XYZ file of C-alpha atoms in Angstrom:
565
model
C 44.675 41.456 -1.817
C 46.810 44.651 -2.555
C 46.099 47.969 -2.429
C 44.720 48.423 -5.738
C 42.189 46.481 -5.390
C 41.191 47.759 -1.680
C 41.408 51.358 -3.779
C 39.039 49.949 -6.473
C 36.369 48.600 -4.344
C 36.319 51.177 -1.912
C 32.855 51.293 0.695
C 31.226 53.946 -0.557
C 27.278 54.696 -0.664
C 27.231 52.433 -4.445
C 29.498 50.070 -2.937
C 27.468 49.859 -0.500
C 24.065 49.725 -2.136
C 26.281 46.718 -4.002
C 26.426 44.594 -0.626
C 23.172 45.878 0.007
C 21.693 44.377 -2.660
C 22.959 41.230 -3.364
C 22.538 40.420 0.693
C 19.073 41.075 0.551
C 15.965 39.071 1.670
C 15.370 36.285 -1.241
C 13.695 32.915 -0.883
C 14.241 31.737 -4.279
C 17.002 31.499 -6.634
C 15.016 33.575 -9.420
C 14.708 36.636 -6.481
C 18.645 35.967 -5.499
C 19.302 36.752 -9.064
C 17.080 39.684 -9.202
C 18.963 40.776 -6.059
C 22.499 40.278 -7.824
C 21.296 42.130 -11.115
C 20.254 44.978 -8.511
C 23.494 45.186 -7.192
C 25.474 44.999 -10.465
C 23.759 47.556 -11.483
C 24.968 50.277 -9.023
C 28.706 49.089 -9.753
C 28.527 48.151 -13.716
C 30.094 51.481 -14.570
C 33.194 51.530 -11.730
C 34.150 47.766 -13.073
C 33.787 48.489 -16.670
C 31.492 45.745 -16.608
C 29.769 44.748 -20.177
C 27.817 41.953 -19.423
C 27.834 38.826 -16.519
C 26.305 35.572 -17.481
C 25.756 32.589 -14.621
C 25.217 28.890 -15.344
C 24.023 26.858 -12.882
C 24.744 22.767 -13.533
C 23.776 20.549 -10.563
C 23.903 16.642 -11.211
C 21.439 13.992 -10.541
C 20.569 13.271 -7.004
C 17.931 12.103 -4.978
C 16.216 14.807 -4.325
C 16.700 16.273 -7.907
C 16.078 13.094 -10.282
C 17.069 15.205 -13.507
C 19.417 17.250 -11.697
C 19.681 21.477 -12.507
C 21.125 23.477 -15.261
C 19.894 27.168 -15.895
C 21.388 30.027 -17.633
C 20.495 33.529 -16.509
C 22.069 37.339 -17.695
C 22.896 39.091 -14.648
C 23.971 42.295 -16.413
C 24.111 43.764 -19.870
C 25.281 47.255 -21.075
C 22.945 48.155 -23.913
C 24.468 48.463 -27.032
C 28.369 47.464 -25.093
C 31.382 46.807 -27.312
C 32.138 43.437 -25.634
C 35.702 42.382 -24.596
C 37.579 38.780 -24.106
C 35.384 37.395 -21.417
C 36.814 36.249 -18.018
C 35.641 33.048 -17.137
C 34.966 32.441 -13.074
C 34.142 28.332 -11.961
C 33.372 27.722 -8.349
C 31.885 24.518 -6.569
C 28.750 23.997 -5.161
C 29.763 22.468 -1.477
C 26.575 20.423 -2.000
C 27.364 19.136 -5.591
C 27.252 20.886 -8.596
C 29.287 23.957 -10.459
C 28.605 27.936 -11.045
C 30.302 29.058 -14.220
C 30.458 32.972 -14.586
C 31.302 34.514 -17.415
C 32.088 38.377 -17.261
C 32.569 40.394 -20.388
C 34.443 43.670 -19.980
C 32.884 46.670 -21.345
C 35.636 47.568 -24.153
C 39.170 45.988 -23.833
C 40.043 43.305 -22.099
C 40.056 43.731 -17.931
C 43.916 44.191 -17.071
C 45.530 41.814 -14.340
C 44.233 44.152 -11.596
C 40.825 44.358 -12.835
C 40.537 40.575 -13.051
C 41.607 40.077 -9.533
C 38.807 43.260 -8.572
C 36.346 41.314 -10.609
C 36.797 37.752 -8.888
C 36.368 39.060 -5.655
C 33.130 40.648 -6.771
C 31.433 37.922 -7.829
C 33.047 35.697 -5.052
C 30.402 37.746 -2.767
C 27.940 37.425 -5.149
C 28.640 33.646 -5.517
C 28.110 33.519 -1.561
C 24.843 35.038 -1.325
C 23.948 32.782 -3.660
C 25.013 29.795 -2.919
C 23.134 30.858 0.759
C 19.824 30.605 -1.129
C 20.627 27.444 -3.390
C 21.538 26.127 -0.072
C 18.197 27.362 1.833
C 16.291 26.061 -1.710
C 18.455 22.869 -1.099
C 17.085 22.426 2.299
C 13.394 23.775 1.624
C 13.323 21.005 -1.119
C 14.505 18.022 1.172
C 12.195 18.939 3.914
C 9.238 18.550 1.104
C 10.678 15.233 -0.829
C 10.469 11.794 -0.471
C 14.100 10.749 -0.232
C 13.344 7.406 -1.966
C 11.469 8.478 -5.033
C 12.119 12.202 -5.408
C 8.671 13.301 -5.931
C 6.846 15.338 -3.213
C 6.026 14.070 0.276
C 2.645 14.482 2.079
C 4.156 17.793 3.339
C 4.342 19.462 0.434
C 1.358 17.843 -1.254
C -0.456 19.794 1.820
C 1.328 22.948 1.176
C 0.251 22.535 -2.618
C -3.310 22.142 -1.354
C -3.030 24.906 0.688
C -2.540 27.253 -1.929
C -4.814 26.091 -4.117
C -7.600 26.842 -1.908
C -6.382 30.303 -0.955
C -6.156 31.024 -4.870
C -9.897 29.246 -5.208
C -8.345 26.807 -7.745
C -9.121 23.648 -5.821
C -12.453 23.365 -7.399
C -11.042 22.472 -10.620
C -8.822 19.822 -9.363
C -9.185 15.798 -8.770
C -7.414 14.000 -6.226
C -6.162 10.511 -6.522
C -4.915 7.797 -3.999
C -3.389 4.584 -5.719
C -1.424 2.005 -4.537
C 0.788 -0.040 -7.003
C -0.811 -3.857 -7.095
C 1.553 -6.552 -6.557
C 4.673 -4.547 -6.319
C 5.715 -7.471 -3.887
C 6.545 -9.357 -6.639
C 8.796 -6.534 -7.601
C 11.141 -7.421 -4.319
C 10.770 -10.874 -4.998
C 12.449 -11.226 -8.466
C 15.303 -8.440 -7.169
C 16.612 -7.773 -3.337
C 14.932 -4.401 -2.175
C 17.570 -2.074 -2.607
C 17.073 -2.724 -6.289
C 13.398 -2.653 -5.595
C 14.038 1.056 -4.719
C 15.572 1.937 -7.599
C 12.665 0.806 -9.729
C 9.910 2.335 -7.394
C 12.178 5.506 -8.061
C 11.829 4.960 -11.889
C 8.231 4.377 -11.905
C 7.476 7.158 -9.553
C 9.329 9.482 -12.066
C 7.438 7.778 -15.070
C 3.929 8.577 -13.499
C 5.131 12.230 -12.749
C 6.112 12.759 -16.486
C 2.195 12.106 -16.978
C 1.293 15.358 -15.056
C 1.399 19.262 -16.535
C 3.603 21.289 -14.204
C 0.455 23.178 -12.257
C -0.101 18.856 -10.964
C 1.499 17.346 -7.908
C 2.309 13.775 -6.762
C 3.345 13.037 -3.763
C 4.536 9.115 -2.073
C 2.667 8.489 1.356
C 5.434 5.857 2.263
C 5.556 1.975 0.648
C 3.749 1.952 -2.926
C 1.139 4.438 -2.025
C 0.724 7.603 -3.663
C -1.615 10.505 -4.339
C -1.572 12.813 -7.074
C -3.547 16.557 -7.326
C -4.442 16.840 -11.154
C -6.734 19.325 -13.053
C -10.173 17.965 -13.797
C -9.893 17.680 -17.050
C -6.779 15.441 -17.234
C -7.826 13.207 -14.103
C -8.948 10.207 -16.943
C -6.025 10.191 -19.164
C -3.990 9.988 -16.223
C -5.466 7.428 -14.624
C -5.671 5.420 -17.812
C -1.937 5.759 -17.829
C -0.804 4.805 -14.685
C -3.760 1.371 -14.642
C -0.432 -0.293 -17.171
C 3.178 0.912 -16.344
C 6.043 -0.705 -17.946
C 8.812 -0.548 -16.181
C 12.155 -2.464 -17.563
C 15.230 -3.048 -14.998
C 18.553 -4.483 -15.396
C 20.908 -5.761 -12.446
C 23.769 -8.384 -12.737
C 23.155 -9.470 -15.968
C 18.877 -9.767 -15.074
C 16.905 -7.909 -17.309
C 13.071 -7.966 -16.891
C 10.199 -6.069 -17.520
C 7.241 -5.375 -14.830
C 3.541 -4.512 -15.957
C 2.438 -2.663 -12.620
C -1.166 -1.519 -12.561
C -2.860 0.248 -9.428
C -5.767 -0.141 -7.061
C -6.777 3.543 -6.800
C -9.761 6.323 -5.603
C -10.626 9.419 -7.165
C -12.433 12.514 -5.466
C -13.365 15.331 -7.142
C -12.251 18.555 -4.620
C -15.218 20.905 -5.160
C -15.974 22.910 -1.655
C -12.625 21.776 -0.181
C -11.929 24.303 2.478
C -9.023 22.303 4.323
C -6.444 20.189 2.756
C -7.095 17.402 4.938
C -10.009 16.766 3.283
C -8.099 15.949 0.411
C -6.596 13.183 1.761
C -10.157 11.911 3.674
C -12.324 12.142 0.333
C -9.421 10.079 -1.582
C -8.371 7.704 1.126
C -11.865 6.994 1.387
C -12.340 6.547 -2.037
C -9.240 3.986 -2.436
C -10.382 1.829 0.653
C -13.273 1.230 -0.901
C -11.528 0.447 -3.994
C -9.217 -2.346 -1.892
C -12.808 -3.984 -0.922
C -13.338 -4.514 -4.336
C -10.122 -6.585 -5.088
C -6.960 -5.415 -6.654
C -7.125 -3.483 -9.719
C -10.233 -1.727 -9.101
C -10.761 2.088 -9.389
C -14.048 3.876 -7.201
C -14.751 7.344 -7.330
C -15.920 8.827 -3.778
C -19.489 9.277 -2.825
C -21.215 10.333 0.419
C -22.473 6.955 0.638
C -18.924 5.873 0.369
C -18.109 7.688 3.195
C -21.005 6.637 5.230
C -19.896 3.275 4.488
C -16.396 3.516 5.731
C -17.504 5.258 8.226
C -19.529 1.997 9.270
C -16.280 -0.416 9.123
C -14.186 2.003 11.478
C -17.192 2.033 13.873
C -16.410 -1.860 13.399
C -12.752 -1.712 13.972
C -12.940 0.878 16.990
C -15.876 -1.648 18.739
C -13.942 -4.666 18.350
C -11.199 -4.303 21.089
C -13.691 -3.471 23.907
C -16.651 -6.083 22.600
C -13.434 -8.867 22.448
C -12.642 -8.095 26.510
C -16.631 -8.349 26.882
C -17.131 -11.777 25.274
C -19.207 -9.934 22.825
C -18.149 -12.904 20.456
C -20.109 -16.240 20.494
C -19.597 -19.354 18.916
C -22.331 -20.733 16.929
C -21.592 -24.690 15.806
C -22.773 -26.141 12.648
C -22.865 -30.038 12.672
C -21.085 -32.110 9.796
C -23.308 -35.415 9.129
C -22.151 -38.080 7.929
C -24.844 -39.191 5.494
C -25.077 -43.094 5.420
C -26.002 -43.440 9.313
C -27.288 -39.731 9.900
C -24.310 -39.373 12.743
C -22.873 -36.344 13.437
C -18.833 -36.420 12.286
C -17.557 -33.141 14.034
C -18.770 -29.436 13.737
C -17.746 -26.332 12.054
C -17.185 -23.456 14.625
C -18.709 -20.029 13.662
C -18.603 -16.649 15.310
C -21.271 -14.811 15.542
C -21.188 -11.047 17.401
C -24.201 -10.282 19.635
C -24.176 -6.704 20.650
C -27.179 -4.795 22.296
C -29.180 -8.326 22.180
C -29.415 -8.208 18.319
C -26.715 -10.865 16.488
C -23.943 -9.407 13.628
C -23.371 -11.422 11.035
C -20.088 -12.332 10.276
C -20.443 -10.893 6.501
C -20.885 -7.611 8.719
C -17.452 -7.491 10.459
C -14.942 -10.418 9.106
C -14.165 -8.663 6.282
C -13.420 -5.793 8.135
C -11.186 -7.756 10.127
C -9.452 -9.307 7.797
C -8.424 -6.457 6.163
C -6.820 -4.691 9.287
C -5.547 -7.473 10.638
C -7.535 -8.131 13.888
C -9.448 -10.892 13.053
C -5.950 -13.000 13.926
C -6.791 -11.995 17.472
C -9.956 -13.354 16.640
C -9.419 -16.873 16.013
C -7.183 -16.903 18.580
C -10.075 -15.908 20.973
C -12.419 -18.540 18.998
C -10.289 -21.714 19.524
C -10.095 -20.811 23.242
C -13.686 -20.823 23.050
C -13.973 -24.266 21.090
C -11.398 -25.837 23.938
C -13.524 -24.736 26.754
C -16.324 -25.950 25.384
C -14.943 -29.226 24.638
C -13.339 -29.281 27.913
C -16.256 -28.604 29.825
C -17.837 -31.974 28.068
C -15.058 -33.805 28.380
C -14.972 -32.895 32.184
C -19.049 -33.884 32.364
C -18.200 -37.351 31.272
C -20.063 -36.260 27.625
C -19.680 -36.817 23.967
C -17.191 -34.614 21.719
C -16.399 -34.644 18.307
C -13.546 -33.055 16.692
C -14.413 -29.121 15.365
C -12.937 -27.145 12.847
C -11.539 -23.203 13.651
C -11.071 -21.110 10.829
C -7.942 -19.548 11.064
C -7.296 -16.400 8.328
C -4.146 -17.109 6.128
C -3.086 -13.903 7.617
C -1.743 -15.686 10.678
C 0.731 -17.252 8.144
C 3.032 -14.304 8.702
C 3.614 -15.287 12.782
C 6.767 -17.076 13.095
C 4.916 -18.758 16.389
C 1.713 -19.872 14.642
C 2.009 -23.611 15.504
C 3.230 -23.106 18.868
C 0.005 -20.778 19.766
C -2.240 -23.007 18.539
C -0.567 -26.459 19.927
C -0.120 -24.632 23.117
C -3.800 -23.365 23.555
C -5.101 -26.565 23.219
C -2.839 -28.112 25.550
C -3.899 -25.535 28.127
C -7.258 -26.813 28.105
C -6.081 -30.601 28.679
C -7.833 -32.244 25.407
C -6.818 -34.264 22.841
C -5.600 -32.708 19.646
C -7.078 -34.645 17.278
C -10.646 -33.058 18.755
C -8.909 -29.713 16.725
C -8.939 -28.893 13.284
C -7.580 -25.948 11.732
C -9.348 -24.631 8.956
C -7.557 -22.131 6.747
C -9.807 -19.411 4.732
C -9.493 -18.243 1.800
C -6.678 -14.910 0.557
C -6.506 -13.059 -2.566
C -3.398 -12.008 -1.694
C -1.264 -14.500 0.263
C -0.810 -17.814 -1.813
C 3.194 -18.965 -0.508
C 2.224 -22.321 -0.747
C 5.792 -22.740 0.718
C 4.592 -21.262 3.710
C 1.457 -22.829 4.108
C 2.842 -26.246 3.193
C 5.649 -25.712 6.470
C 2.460 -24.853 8.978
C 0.910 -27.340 8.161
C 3.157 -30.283 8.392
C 4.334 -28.918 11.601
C 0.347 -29.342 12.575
C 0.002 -32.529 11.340
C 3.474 -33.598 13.139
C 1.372 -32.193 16.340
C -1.399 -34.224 15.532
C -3.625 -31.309 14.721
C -5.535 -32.031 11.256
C -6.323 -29.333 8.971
C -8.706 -28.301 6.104
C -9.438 -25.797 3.599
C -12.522 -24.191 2.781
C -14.327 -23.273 -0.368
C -12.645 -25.635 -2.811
C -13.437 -24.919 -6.396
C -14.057 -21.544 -6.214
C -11.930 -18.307 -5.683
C -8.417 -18.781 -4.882
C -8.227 -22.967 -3.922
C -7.187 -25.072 -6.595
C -5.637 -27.793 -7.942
C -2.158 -26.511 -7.410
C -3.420 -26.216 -3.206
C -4.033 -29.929 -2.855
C -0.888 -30.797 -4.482
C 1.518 -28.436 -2.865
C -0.055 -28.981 0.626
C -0.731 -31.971 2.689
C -4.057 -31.493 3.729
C -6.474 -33.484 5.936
C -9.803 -32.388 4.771
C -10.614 -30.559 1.483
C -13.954 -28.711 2.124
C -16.039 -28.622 -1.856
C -17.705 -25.620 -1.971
C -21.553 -25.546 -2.634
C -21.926 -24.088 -6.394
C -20.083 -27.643 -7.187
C -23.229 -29.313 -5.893
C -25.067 -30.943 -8.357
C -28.831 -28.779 -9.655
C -31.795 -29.829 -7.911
C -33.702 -29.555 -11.198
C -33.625 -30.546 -14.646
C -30.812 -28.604 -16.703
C -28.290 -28.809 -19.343
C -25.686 -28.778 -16.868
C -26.425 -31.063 -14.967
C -25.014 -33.995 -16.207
C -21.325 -31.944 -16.434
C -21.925 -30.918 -12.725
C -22.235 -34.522 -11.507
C -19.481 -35.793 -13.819
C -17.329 -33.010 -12.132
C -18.338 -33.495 -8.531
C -18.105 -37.294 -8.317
C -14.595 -36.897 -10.200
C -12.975 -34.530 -7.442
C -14.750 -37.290 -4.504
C -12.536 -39.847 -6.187
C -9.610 -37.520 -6.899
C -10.119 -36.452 -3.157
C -10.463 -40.472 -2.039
C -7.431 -41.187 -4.001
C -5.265 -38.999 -2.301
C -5.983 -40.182 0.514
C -8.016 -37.163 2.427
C -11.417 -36.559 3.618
C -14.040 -34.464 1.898
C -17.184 -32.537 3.161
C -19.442 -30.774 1.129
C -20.595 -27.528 2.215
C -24.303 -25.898 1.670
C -26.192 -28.916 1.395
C -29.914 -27.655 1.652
C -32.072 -30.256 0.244
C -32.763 -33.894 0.251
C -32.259 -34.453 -3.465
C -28.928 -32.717 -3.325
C -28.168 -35.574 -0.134
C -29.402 -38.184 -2.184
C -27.070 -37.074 -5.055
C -24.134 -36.863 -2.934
C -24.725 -40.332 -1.599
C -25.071 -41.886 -4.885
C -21.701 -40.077 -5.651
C -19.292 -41.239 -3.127
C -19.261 -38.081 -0.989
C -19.412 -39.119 3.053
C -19.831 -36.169 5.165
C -21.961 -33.235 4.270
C -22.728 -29.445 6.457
C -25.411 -27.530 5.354
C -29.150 -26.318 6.307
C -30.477 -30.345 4.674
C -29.597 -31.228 8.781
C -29.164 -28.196 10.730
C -28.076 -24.160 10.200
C -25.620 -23.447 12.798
C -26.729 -23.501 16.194
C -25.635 -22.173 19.352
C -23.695 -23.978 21.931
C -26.992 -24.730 23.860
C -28.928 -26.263 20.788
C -25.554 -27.809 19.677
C -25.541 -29.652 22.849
C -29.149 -31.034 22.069
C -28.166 -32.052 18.723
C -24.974 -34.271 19.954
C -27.329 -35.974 22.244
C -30.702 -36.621 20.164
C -28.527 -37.085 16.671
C -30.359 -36.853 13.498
C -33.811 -38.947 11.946
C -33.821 -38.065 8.538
């Protein structure tokens, strides 16, 4: 730099106010450029300055989807005969171009002017490039890197100041989870899975007004903070997403709906609760099945409230042997001998007995009951063991095993192992698999339970005809046993259906025969309903008819004295 310039820009008190200025305190880019119109404005007159435009143009990147471009006039002479502007260009070091352009305030700025003027707005472009940079950073510590929308951060720090404004009252909260996105990674590899969670996250945001948040908790879980009013279009919106996606020639198109729970935020005083009344509200919604929507109550609450009691007990009440096994006899019907058992937990805490209805589910849906049935077939060995070791009768009993455990790569080895430990035979084992919504790899399934079978542990499935078994189950998957559910049980009394349910019934015992596999029926209760299933082929039957299921004790009994019906 020569001397002319040195001469021209010379520190003295505006030159200094200048510095002052465009250095000062801003946290936003809209303040920085207050701060640099400040600053111009003590100098305009000493540079000849007519007017100075800035245009910011940022690309796309993750944590700007739609990337940045804003125009803003940092100075303008009223009523200026505007020169040939100079145009100024420098990079952004974390992506993206300022463009300046600086119109001289008459004739055109001379060579030495120019070089002045550059150097001006150099400093200026520093301080603000400092607070795109802070902005930069202030915006990836409050996004989620993989969709670009908020993360729970920032979601807080939007609650936050909704409450200290008193606005939260007239907001909704919403937790949703995107149902079967699975199939998503299945069709493409995950990294193109990302890109399309990306694209739908951005969809659903488009569906908010710019006073609305949405934020992504991690996986396919989101919440969103929307005004009252606009809570049921939105969630009428996001219950059917299309989302097209092309890779390697693949084009397809997902439908993705949600499973998802609203809370109103009246009375919110902490922004946790936000996340407590529609967490709550969802969970409940997951009990319901996929696709459901439940808006939070207080009876909600006290409700969930109940299950994590549930979840919290279990670990301490599974070390105490809290857990008994109650056995209910299979019968064949022609001689009135008992076949094998089905064994059934049962939780006895402070003397009074939990029904299963009470805490499987609960289970189930965090994952412990896996630890369960682990702890029930040790139970069913002993037992057997201790018979065996008595010089008594045993027959072979089923486990139920959730299809949850089809996720451990050591599944077969556990079980094959356990029962070795004990020293019996394996064919006094049968694994019963229960029923899933969400989990039918029939691939998966099919692998187990060969490997079983090549163990010589039989297996079953429960329920047939109803929910989630099928057709498709019995020929994908080499069963033993194929357990017919009750409502296929032919009507006690006279009705139009009858006939159809008996045609139906004594079709699936031959299908069943046929194939080669056993069949029980399940919630026999009455002699007519025995007699039926006599008449119709069917063998072995479990239900209240012979006995509801007992525990080991009156088990015992029964395996001695038999059955005189």
């Amino acid at each position: 730099m020569d001397n002319t310039i040195d001469k021209s820009i010379q520190m003295d008190s505006r030159m200094k106010e200048f510095f002052e200025c465009i250095g000062g305190d801003a946290d936003t880019q809209q303040q920085r450029i207050q701060c640099i119109r400040n600053g111009l404005a003590a100098i305009a007159d000493r540079l000849r300055l007519g007017k100075a435009e800035i245009t910011v143009d940022i690309p796309k990147n993750r944590f700007m989807p739609l990337g940045e471009r804003s125009s803003a006039v940092l100075y303008e002479e009223e009523g200026a005969e505007l020169g040939i502007p100079v145009d100024i260009e420098m990079k952004i070091r974390t992506g993206g171009t300022v463009f300046i352009k600086d119109y001289p305030y008459g004739p055109g700025y001379s060579e030495e002017e120019i070089q002045t003027h550059r150097f001006i707005f150099r400093e200026i472009f520093i301080q603000y490039n400092r607070t795109l940079a802070q902005c930069m950073l202030e915006k990836i510590m409050h996004t989620d890197i993989n969709t670009g929308v908020a993360n729970q951060d920032s979601l807080m720090y939007y609650a936050v100041n909704l409450i200290k404004n008193g606005r939260i009252d007239d907001y909704t909260g919403i937790f949703f989870n995107i149902h079967n996105f699975k199939y998503v990674n299945k069709v493409f590899d995950y990294s193109q899975g990302d890109v399309i969670l990306r694209n739908y996250a951005q969809m659903v945001k488009s569906y908010l007004d710019s006073d609305e948040e949405i934020a992504r908790l991690g996986g396919d879980n989101f919440v969103v903070i929307c005004r009252n009013e606009n809570a049921s279009d939105f969630i009428n919106k996001i219950k059917d997403v299309h989302i097209s996606h092309e890779y390697r020639s693949d084009k397809r198109e997902f439908q993705l709906g949600v499973t998802a729970g609203i809370a109103g935020l009246e009375g919110v005083a902490k922004p946790r609760e936000v996340m407590a009344r529609t967490s709550i509200a969802y969970q409940a919604a997951r009990k319901n099945g996929a696709g459901s929507i439940v808006v939070y109550t207080k009876e909600i609450q006290k409700h969930l409230m109940d299950d994590q009691e549930i979840l919290a007990a279990f670990p301490q009440a599974l070390a105490a042997a809290e857990f008994v096994v109650y056995y209910q006899p299979k019968v064949r019907i022609a001689d009135k001998s008992i076949y094998g058992a089905e064994a059934l937990v049962r939780w006895v805490r402070d003397g009074q007995v939990v029904t299963p209805a009470r805490f499987i589910p609960q289970l189930e849906r965090e994952g412990s009951v896996c630890r369960l049935d682990y702890y029930m077939l040790e139970q069913v060995c002993g037992f057997l063991k201790s018979r065996l070791d008595k010089g008594q009768k045993i027959v072979p009993v089923s486990v139920n095993f959730s299809r949850r455990h089809l996720e451990e790569s050591d599944l077969v080895e556990r079980i094959t192992g356990t029962i070795d430990r004990f020293g019996i035979d394996r064919s006094y084992i049968e694994i019963e698999l229960t029923e899933s919504e969400d989990y039918q790899n029939y691939e998966i399934m099919s692998s187990v339970i060969r490997r079983l079978k090549e163990r010589g542990i039989s297996t079953s499935i429960d329920d047939f005809g109803t929910g989630f078994s099928s057709l498709n189950m019995i020929k994908k998957v080499d069963l033993d046993t194929i357990k017919i559910d009750k409502s296929l049980i032919p009507f006690d009394d006279v009705s139009n259906n009858k006939h159809q349910d008996i045609v139906m019934f004594s079709s699936i015992i031959d299908l069943i025969g046929r194939l080669g596999k056993r069949s029980v029926a399940e919630g026999v209760e009455t002699h007519q309903q025995l007699d039926y299933l006599g008449k119709l082929g069917c063998d072995i039957v479990q239900g209240y008819v012979f006995d509801k299921p007992l525990p080991k004790d009156e088990f015992e009994r029964r395996l001695e004295w038999g059955y005189s019906l």
